[in-house]
CSV table of C-alpha atoms in Angstrom, one decimal:
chain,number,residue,atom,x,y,z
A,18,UNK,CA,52.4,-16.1,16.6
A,19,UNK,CA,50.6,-16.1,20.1
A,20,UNK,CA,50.5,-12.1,19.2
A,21,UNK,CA,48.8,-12.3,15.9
A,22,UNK,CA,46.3,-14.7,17.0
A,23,UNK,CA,44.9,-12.3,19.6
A,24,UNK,CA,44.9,-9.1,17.1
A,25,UNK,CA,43.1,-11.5,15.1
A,26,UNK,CA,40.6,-12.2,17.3
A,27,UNK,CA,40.2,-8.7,18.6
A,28,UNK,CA,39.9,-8.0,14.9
A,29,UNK,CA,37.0,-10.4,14.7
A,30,UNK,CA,35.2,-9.0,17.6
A,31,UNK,CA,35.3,-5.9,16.3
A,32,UNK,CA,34.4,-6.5,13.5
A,33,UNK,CA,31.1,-8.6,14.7
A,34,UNK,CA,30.1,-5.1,16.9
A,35,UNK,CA,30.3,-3.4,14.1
A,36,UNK,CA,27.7,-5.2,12.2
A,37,UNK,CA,25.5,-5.6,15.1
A,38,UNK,CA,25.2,-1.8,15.7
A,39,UNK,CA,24.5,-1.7,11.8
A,40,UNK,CA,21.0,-0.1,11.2
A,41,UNK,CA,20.7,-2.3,8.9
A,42,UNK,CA,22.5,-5.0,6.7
A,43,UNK,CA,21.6,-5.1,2.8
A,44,UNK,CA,22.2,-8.4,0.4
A,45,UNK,CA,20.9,-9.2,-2.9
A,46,UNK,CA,19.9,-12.7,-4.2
A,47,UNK,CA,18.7,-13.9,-7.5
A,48,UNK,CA,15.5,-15.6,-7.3
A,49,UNK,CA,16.1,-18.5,-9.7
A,50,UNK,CA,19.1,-21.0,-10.2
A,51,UNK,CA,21.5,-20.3,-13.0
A,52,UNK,CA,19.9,-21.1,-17.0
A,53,UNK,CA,17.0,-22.3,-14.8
A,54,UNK,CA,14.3,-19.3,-14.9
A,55,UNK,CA,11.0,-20.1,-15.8
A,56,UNK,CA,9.3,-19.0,-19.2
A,57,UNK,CA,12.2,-17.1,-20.3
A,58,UNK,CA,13.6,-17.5,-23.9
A,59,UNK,CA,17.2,-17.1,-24.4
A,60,UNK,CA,17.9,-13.6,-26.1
A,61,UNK,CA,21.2,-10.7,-26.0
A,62,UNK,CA,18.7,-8.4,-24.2
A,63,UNK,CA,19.7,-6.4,-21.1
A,64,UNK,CA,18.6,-5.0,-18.4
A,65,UNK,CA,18.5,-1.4,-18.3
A,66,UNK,CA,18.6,1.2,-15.3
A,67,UNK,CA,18.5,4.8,-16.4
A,68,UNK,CA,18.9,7.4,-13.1
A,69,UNK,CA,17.1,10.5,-13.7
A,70,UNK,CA,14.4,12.4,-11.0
A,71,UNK,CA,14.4,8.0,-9.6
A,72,UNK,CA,16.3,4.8,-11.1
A,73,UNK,CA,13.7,3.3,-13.8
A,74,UNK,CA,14.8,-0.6,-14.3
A,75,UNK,CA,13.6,-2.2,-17.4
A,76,UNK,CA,14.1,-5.0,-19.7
A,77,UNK,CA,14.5,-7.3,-16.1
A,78,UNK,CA,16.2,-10.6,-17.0
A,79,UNK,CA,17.3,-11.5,-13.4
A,80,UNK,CA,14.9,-11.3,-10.7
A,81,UNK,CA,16.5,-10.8,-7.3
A,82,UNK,CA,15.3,-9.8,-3.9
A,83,UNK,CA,17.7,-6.9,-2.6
A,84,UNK,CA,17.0,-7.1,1.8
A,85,UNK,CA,17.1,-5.0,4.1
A,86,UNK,CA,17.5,-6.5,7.7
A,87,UNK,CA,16.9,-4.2,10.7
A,88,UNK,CA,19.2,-4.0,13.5
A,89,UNK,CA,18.8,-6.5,15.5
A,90,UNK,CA,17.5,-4.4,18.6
A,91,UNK,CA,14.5,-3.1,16.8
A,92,UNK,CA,13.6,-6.2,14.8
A,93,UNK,CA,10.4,-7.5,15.6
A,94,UNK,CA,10.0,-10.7,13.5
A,95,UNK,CA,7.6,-9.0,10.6
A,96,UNK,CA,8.7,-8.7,6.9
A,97,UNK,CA,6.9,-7.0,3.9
A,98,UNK,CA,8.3,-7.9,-0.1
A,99,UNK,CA,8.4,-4.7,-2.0
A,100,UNK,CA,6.8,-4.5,-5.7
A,101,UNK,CA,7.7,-1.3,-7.2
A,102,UNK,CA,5.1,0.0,-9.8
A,103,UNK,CA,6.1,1.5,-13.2
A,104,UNK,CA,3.0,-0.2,-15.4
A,105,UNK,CA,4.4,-3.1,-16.1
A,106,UNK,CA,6.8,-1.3,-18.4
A,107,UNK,CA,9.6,0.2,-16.0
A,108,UNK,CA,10.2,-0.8,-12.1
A,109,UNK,CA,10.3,2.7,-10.0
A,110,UNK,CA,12.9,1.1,-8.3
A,111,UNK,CA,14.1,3.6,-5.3
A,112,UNK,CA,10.7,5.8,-5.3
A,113,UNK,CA,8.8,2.2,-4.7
A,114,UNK,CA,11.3,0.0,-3.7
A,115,UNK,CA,14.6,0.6,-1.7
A,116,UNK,CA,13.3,3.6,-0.1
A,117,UNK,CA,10.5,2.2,1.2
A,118,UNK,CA,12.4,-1.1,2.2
A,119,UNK,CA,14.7,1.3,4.5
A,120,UNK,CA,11.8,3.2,5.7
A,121,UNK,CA,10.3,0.0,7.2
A,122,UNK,CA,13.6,-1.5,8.0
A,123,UNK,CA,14.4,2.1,9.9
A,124,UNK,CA,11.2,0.6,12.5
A,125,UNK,CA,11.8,-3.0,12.9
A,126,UNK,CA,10.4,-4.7,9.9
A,127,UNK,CA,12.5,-6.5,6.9
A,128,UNK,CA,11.6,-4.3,4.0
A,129,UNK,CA,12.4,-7.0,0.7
A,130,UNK,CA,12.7,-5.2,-2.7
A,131,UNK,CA,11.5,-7.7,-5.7
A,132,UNK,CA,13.1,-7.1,-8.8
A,133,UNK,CA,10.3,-8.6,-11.0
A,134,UNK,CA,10.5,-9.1,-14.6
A,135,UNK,CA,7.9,-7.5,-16.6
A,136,UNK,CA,5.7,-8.9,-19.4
A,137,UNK,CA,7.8,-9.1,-23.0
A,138,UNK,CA,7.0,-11.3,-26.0
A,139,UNK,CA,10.8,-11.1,-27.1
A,140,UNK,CA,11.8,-12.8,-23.9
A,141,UNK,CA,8.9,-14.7,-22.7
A,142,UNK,CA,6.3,-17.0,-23.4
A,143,UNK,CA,2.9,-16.7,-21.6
A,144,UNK,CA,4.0,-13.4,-20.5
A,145,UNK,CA,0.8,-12.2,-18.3
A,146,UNK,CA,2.0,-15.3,-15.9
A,147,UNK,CA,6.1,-14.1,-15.3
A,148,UNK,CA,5.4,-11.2,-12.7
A,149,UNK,CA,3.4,-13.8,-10.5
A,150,UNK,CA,5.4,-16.6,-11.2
A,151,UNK,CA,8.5,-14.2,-9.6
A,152,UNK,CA,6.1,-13.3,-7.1
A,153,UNK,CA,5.3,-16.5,-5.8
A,154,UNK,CA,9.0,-17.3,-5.6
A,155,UNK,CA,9.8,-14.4,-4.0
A,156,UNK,CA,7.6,-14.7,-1.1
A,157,UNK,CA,8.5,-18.9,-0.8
A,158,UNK,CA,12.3,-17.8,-1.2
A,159,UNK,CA,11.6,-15.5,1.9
A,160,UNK,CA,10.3,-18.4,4.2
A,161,UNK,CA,12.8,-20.6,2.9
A,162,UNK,CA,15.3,-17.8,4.9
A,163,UNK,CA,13.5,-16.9,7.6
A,164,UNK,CA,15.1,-18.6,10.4
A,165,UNK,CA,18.2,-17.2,9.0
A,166,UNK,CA,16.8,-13.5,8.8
A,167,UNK,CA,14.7,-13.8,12.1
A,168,UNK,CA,11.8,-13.5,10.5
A,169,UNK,CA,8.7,-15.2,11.8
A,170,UNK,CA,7.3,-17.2,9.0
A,171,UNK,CA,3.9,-16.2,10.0
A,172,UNK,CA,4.3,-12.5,9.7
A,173,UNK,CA,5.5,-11.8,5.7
A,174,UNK,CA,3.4,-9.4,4.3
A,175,UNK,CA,3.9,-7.6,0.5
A,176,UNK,CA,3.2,-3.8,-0.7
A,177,UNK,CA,2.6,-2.9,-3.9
A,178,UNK,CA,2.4,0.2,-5.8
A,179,UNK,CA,0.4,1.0,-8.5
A,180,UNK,CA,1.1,-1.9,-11.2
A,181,UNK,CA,2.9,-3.4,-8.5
A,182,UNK,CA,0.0,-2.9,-6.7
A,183,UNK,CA,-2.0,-5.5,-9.1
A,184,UNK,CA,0.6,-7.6,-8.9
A,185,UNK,CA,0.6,-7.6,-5.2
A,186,UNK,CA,-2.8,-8.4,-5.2
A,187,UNK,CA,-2.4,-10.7,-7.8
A,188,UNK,CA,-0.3,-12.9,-5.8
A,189,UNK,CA,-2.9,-12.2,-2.3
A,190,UNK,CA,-5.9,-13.7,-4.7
A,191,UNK,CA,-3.9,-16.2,-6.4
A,192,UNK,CA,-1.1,-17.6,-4.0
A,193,UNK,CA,-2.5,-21.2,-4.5
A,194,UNK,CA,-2.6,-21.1,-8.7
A,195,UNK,CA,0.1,-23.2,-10.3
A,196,UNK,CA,1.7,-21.0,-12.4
A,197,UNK,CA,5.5,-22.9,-12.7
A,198,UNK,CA,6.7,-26.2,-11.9
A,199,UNK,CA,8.5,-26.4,-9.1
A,200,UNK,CA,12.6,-26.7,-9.1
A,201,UNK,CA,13.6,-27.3,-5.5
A,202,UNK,CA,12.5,-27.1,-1.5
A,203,UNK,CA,12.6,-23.8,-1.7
A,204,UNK,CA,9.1,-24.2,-3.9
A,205,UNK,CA,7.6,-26.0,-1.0
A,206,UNK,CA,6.9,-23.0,1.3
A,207,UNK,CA,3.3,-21.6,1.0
A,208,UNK,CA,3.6,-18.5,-0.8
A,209,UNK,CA,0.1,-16.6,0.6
A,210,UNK,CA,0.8,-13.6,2.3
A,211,UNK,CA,0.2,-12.7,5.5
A,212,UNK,CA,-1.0,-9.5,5.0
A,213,UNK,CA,-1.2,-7.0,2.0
A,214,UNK,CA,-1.0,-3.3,1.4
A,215,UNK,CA,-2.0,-1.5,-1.8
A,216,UNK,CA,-1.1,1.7,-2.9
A,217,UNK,CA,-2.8,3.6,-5.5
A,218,UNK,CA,-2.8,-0.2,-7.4
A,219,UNK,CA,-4.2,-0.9,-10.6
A,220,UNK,CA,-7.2,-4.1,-9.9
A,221,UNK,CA,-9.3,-4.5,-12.5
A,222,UNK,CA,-8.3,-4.8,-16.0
A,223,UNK,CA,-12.0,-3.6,-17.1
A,224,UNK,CA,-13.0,0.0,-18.2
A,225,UNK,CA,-11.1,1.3,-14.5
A,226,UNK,CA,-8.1,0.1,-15.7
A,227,UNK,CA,-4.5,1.8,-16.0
A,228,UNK,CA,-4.3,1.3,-20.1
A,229,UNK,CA,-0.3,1.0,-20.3
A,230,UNK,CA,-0.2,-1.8,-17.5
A,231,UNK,CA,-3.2,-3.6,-19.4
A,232,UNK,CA,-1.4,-3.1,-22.5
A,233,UNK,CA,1.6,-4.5,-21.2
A,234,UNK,CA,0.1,-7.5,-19.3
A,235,UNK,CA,-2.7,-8.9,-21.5
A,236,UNK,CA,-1.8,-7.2,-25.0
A,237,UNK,CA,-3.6,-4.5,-26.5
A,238,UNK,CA,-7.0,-7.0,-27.4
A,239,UNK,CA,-7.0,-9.3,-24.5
A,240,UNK,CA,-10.5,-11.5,-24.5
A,241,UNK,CA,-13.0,-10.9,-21.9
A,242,UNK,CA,-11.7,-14.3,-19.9
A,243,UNK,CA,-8.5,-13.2,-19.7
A,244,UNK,CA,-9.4,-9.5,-18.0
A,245,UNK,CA,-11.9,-11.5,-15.5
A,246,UNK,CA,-9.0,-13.3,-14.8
A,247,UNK,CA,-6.8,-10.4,-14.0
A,248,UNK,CA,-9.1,-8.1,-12.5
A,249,UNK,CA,-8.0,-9.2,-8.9
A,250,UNK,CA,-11.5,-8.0,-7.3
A,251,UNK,CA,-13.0,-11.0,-8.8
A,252,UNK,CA,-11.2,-13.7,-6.8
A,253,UNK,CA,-10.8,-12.6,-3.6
A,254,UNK,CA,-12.5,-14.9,-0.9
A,255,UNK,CA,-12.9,-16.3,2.3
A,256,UNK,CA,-8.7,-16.7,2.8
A,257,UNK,CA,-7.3,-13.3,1.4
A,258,UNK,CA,-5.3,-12.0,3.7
A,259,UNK,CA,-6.3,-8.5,5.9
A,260,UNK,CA,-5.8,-5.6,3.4
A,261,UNK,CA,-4.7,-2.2,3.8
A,262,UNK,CA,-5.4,0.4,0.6
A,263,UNK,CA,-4.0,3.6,0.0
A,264,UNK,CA,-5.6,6.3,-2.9
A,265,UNK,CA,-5.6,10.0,-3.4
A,266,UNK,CA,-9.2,10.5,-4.9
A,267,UNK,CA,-7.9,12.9,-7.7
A,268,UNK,CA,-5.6,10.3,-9.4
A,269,UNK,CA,-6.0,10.8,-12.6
A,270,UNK,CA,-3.5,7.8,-13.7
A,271,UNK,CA,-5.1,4.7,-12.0
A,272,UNK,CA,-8.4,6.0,-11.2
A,273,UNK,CA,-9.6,5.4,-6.9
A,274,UNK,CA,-12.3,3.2,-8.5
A,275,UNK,CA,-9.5,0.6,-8.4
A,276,UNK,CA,-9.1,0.8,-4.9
A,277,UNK,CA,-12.9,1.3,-3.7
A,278,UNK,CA,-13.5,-2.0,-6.3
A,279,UNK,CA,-11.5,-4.3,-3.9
A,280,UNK,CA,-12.7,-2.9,-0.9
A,281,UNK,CA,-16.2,-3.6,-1.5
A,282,UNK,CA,-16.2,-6.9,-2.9
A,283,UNK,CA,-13.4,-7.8,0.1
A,284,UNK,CA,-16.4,-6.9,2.6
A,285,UNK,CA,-18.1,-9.3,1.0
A,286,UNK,CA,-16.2,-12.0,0.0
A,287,UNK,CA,-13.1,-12.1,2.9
A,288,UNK,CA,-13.5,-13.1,6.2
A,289,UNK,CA,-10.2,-11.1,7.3
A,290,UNK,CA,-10.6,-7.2,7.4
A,291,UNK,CA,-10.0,-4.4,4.5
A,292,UNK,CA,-9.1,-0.7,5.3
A,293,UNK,CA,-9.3,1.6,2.6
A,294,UNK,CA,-7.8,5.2,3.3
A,295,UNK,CA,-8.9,8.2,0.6
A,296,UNK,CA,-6.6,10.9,0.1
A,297,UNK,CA,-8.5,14.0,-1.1
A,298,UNK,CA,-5.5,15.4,-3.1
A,299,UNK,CA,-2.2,13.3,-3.9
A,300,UNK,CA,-2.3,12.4,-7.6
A,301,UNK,CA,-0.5,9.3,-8.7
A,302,UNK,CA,2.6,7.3,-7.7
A,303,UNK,CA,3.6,9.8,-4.7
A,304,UNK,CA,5.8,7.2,-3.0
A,305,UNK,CA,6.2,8.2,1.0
A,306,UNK,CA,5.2,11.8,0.2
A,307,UNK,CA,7.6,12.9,2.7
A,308,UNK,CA,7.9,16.2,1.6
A,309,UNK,CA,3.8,16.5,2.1
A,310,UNK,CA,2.3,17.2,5.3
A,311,UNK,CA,-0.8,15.5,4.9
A,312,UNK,CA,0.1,12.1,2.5
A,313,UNK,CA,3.3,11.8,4.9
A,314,UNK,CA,1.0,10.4,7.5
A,315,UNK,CA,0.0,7.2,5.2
A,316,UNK,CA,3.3,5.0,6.1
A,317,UNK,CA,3.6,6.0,10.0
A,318,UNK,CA,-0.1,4.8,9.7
A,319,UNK,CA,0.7,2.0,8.0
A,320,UNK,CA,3.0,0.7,10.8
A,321,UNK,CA,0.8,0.8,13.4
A,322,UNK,CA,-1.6,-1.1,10.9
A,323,UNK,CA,1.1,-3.8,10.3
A,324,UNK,CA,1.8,-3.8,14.2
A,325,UNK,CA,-1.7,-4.4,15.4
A,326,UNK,CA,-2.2,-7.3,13.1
């Protein structure tokens, strides 16, 4: 008996190394409490994920975050939640999302995938409000852990790409707007970011826009009030957080006027600062681009962006 009780602990110890010299340790938690999800009708749908050139996840009825923790030698206290783009239709899940979350989590920084759910008048009711209301979760649920993650509370940023990218700056514009009741402590953590990068996004909803994500959001005749209300250059001021933006000026998808948009009226608006970084060639929705020499450089840049803040 004495035997087995020092293999076991031997075992243990082991077993505990192991995870420390992990480069990284990976979990997935659902953002809501069972039959208790916010402006969701109960329907038979399902969630789809169809792998081809990158996984495409639709038809989202279960946001989760999936985490990736660095190891804890290179961890320096900083997180950044993920929002993969994919116009509000599909989530490019890997391409925008787990990649990238390993790519930061590779240098020290908790990348945080959020599995959003997208607009849907079969499953939802007020459906321009559900990727914020997950978004605002998301980034509370994220405090609410991290003491447990070593996270410093202070330093959560979110990236966004493309539609993602409007949501991302979506929830840096309208962190404070009460868009769900809250359901438990978790709902009592501030959910403005502390920082927020934009690639290629989508910003206005105007004549700039990215039709299919405006399609999707708002409808196909959304009123004047409602694409002032979600044309995210409009309601930036003095407490958006610093803001880094990404574009290749030949993007013919979400045209650079998105970017240039909330740059300008950031200057004038924000007190923090706004760096906007033109690509001359890059097209749409190139990821980490790490099979480019020149759009390669944009995350390593990013980095020492998200380190200096």
């Amino acid at each position: 008996m004495k035997y087995n009780s020092i293999v076991i602990k031997v075992a243990s110890l082991l077993i505990s190394l192991h995870l420390v010299g992990c480069t990284t340790m990976e979990r997935t938690i659902e953002l809501w409490p069972k039959d208790n999800i916010p402006n969701q009708k109960e329907t038979n749908i399902e969630e789809v994920h169809e792998q081809r050139d990158i996984l495409r996840i639709s038809k989202v009825q279960k946001p989760t975050l999936e985490v990736f923790l660095p190891e804890n030698a290179k961890a320096n206290g900083k997180a950044v939640l993920i929002f993969p783009g994919g116009g509000y239709g599909i989530l490019a899940y890997d391409w925008e999302g787990t990649d990238v979350a390993r790519f930061l989590a590779d240098r020290g920084i908790a990348g945080i995938v959020v599995k959003y759910r997208l607009p849907s008048d079969e499953t939802q009711t007020d459906k321009h409000n559900v990727p914020l209301i997950d978004a605002q979760r998301a980034i509370k649920m994220v405090r609410s852990r991290a003491g447990e993650w070593s996270i410093n509370k202070n330093e959560i940023g979110i990236i966004g790409f493309s539609a993602g990218g409007h949501l991302a700056s979506t929830l840096g514009t309208k962190y404070n707007n009460r868009v769900y009741e809250s359901i438990d402590e978790i709902d009592k953590e501030s959910a403005r970011p502390d920082f927020m990068v934009l690639m290629y996004p989508v910003i206005t909803m105007g004549q700039e826009t990215h039709l299919g994500s405006r399609n999707n959001l708002l409808g196909k005749e959304p009123s004047e009030k409602m694409i002032q209300e979600y044309s995210s250059q409009f309601h930036i001021n003095s407490e958006t957080p610093p803001t880094y933006l990404v574009h290749a000026m030949d993007d013919e998808v979400v045209p650079v006027a998105n970017s240039e948009y909330f740059h300008s009226m950031f200057n004038v608006k924000a007190t923090a600062k706004s760096e906007l970084y033109l690509f001359e060639k890059g097209g749409h929705g190139f990821g980490l681009a790490q099979d480019d020499p020149i759009l390669r450089k944009w995350p390593i840049n990013l980095i020492d962006w998200i380190n200096s803040l």
